[in-house]
């Protein structure tokens, strides 16, 4: 089976930025950390910065679960500060 990590990470990042109020200000500030792989899906997490609705810069975190077989992923995006 082909290793899809780079495709999965790109899809995860695309979904995460799509949930932001200011996606153009998104900047990943930590590497992708693979926290699980059960054969069917991988779980990645990372942190980012982006512009807040008050005009400042805030930090956030993402947890993404991506299918190892299909181009399908889900993301949970949280603002840390």
Coordinates of N, CA and C in Angstrom, one line a residue:
X1 N 0.8 -1.2 0.0 CA 0.0 0.0 0.0 C 0.9 1.3 0.0
X2 N 0.5 2.2 -0.8 CA 1.2 3.5 -0.9 C 1.1 4.3 0.4
X3 N 2.2 4.9 0.8 CA 2.2 5.7 2.0 C 1.6 7.1 1.6
X4 N 0.5 7.4 2.2 CA -0.2 8.6 1.8 C 0.0 9.8 2.8
X5 N 1.0 9.7 3.7 CA 1.2 10.7 4.7 C 1.2 12.2 4.2
X6 N 2.0 12.4 3.1 CA 2.0 13.8 2.6 C 0.7 14.3 2.1
X7 N 0.0 13.4 1.4 CA -1.4 13.7 0.9 C -2.3 13.9 2.0
X8 N -2.3 13.1 3.1 CA -3.1 13.2 4.2 C -2.9 14.5 4.9
X9 N -1.6 14.9 5.1 CA -1.3 16.1 5.8 C -1.7 17.3 5.0
X10 N -1.6 17.3 3.7 CA -2.1 18.4 2.8 C -3.6 18.5 2.9
X11 N -4.3 17.4 2.9 CA -5.8 17.5 3.0 C -6.2 18.0 4.4
X12 N -5.5 17.5 5.5 CA -5.8 18.0 6.8 C -5.6 19.5 6.9
X13 N -4.5 20.0 6.4 CA -4.2 21.4 6.5 C -5.2 22.2 5.7
X14 N -5.6 21.7 4.5 CA -6.6 22.4 3.7 C -7.9 22.5 4.5
X15 N -8.4 21.4 5.1 CA -9.6 21.5 5.9 C -9.5 22.4 7.1
X16 N -8.3 22.4 7.8 CA -8.1 23.2 9.0 C -8.2 24.7 8.6
X17 N -7.5 25.1 7.5 CA -7.5 26.5 7.2 C -8.9 27.0 6.7
X18 N -9.7 26.0 6.2 CA -11.0 26.3 5.7 C -11.9 26.7 6.9
X19 N -11.6 26.3 8.1 CA -12.4 26.6 9.3 C -12.0 27.9 10.0
X20 N -11.0 28.5 9.5 CA -10.5 29.8 10.1 C -11.3 31.0 9.6
X21 N -11.4 32.0 10.5 CA -12.0 33.2 10.1 C -11.1 34.0 9.1
X22 N -9.8 33.9 9.3 CA -8.8 34.5 8.4 C -7.8 33.5 7.8
X23 N -8.2 32.6 6.9 CA -7.4 31.6 6.4 C -6.1 32.1 5.8
X24 N -6.1 33.3 5.2 CA -4.9 33.8 4.6 C -3.8 34.1 5.6
X25 N -4.1 34.2 6.9 CA -3.1 34.5 7.9 C -2.6 33.2 8.6
X26 N -3.0 32.1 8.2 CA -2.6 30.8 8.8 C -1.1 30.5 8.6
X27 N -0.5 30.1 9.7 CA 0.9 29.7 9.6 C 1.2 28.6 10.6
X28 N 1.6 27.4 10.0 CA 1.8 26.2 10.9 C 3.1 26.5 11.6
X29 N 3.1 26.4 13.0 CA 4.3 26.7 13.8 C 4.9 25.4 14.5
X30 N 4.4 24.3 14.2 CA 5.0 23.0 14.7 C 4.9 22.0 13.6
X31 N 5.7 21.0 13.7 CA 5.6 20.0 12.6 C 4.4 19.1 12.9
X32 N 4.0 18.4 11.8 CA 2.9 17.4 12.0 C 3.4 16.3 13.0
X33 N 2.6 16.0 14.0 CA 3.0 14.9 14.9 C 1.9 13.8 14.7
X34 N 2.4 12.7 14.2 CA 1.5 11.5 14.0 C 1.3 10.8 15.4
X35 N 0.1 10.9 15.9 CA -0.2 10.4 17.2 C -0.8 9.0 17.2
X36 N -1.3 8.5 16.1 CA -1.9 7.2 16.0 C -2.0 6.7 14.5
X37 N -1.9 5.4 14.3 CA -2.2 4.8 13.1 C -2.7 3.4 13.3
X38 N -4.0 3.2 13.1 CA -4.6 1.9 13.4 C -4.7 1.0 12.1
X39 N -4.1 1.5 11.1 CA -4.2 0.7 9.8 C -5.3 1.3 8.9
X40 N -6.4 1.8 9.4 CA -7.4 2.4 8.7 C -7.3 3.9 8.6
X41 N -6.8 4.5 9.6 CA -6.6 6.0 9.6 C -5.4 6.4 10.5
X42 N -4.9 7.5 10.1 CA -3.8 8.1 10.9 C -4.4 9.4 11.6
X43 N -3.8 9.7 12.8 CA -4.2 10.9 13.5 C -3.0 11.8 13.6
X44 N -3.1 13.0 13.1 CA -2.0 14.0 13.2 C -2.5 15.2 14.1
X45 N -1.5 15.8 14.7 CA -1.8 17.1 15.4 C -0.7 18.1 15.2
X46 N -1.0 19.4 15.2 CA 0.0 20.4 15.1 C -0.6 21.7 15.6
X47 N 0.2 22.7 15.7 CA -0.2 24.0 16.2 C 0.0 25.0 15.1
X48 N -0.7 26.2 15.2 CA -0.6 27.2 14.2 C -0.9 28.6 14.8
X49 N -0.6 29.6 14.0 CA -1.0 31.0 14.4 C -1.9 31.5 13.3
X50 N -2.8 32.4 13.6 CA -3.6 33.1 12.6 C -4.1 34.4 13.3
X51 N -4.7 35.2 12.4 CA -5.3 36.5 12.9 C -6.6 36.2 13.6
X52 N -6.8 36.9 14.7 CA -8.0 36.7 15.5 C -9.1 37.7 15.0
X53 N -10.3 37.5 15.5 CA -11.3 38.5 15.1 C -11.1 39.9 15.8
X54 N -10.2 40.0 16.8 CA -9.9 41.3 17.3 C -8.7 41.9 16.6
X55 N -8.2 41.3 15.6 CA -7.1 41.9 14.8 C -5.7 41.5 15.2
X56 N -5.6 40.8 16.3 CA -4.3 40.3 16.8 C -4.0 38.9 16.2
X57 N -2.9 38.3 16.8 CA -2.5 37.0 16.3 C -2.7 36.0 17.5
X58 N -3.4 34.9 17.1 CA -3.7 33.9 18.2 C -3.1 32.6 17.8
X59 N -3.0 31.7 18.7 CA -2.4 30.4 18.5 C -3.6 29.4 18.5
X60 N -3.4 28.3 17.8 CA -4.5 27.3 17.8 C -3.9 25.9 17.6
X61 N -4.7 24.9 17.8 CA -4.2 23.5 17.6 C -5.2 22.8 16.7
X62 N -4.7 21.8 16.0 CA -5.5 21.0 15.1 C -5.3 19.5 15.4
X63 N -6.3 18.7 15.5 CA -6.3 17.3 15.5 C -7.0 16.8 14.2
X64 N -6.3 16.0 13.4 CA -6.9 15.5 12.2 C -6.9 14.0 12.1
X65 N -8.0 13.4 11.7 CA -8.0 12.0 11.5 C -8.2 11.8 10.0
X66 N -7.3 11.1 9.3 CA -7.3 10.9 7.9 C -7.3 9.5 7.5
X67 N -8.1 9.1 6.6 CA -8.2 7.7 6.1 C -6.9 7.3 5.4
X68 N -6.5 6.1 5.6 CA -5.3 5.6 4.9 C -5.6 5.1 3.5
X69 N -6.9 4.9 3.2 CA -7.3 4.4 2.0 C -8.1 5.3 1.0
X70 N -8.8 6.3 1.6 CA -9.6 7.2 0.8 C -9.1 8.6 1.1
X71 N -9.5 9.5 0.2 CA -9.2 10.9 0.4 C -10.3 11.5 1.2
X72 N -10.2 11.2 2.5 CA -11.2 11.6 3.5 C -10.5 11.9 4.8
X73 N -10.9 13.0 5.4 CA -10.4 13.4 6.7 C -11.4 14.3 7.5
X74 N -11.2 14.3 8.8 CA -12.0 15.2 9.7 C -11.0 16.0 10.6
X75 N -11.3 17.2 10.9 CA -10.5 18.0 11.7 C -11.2 18.6 12.8
X76 N -10.5 18.8 13.9 CA -11.0 19.6 15.1 C -10.0 20.7 15.3
X77 N -10.5 21.9 15.1 CA -9.6 23.1 15.2 C -10.0 23.9 16.5
X78 N -9.0 24.2 17.3 CA -9.3 25.0 18.6 C -8.3 26.1 18.7
X79 N -8.9 27.3 19.1 CA -8.0 28.4 19.4 C -7.5 28.2 20.8
X80 N -6.2 28.4 21.0 CA -5.6 28.2 22.3 C -5.6 29.5 23.1
X81 N -5.3 30.6 22.4 CA -5.3 31.9 23.1 C -5.8 33.0 22.2

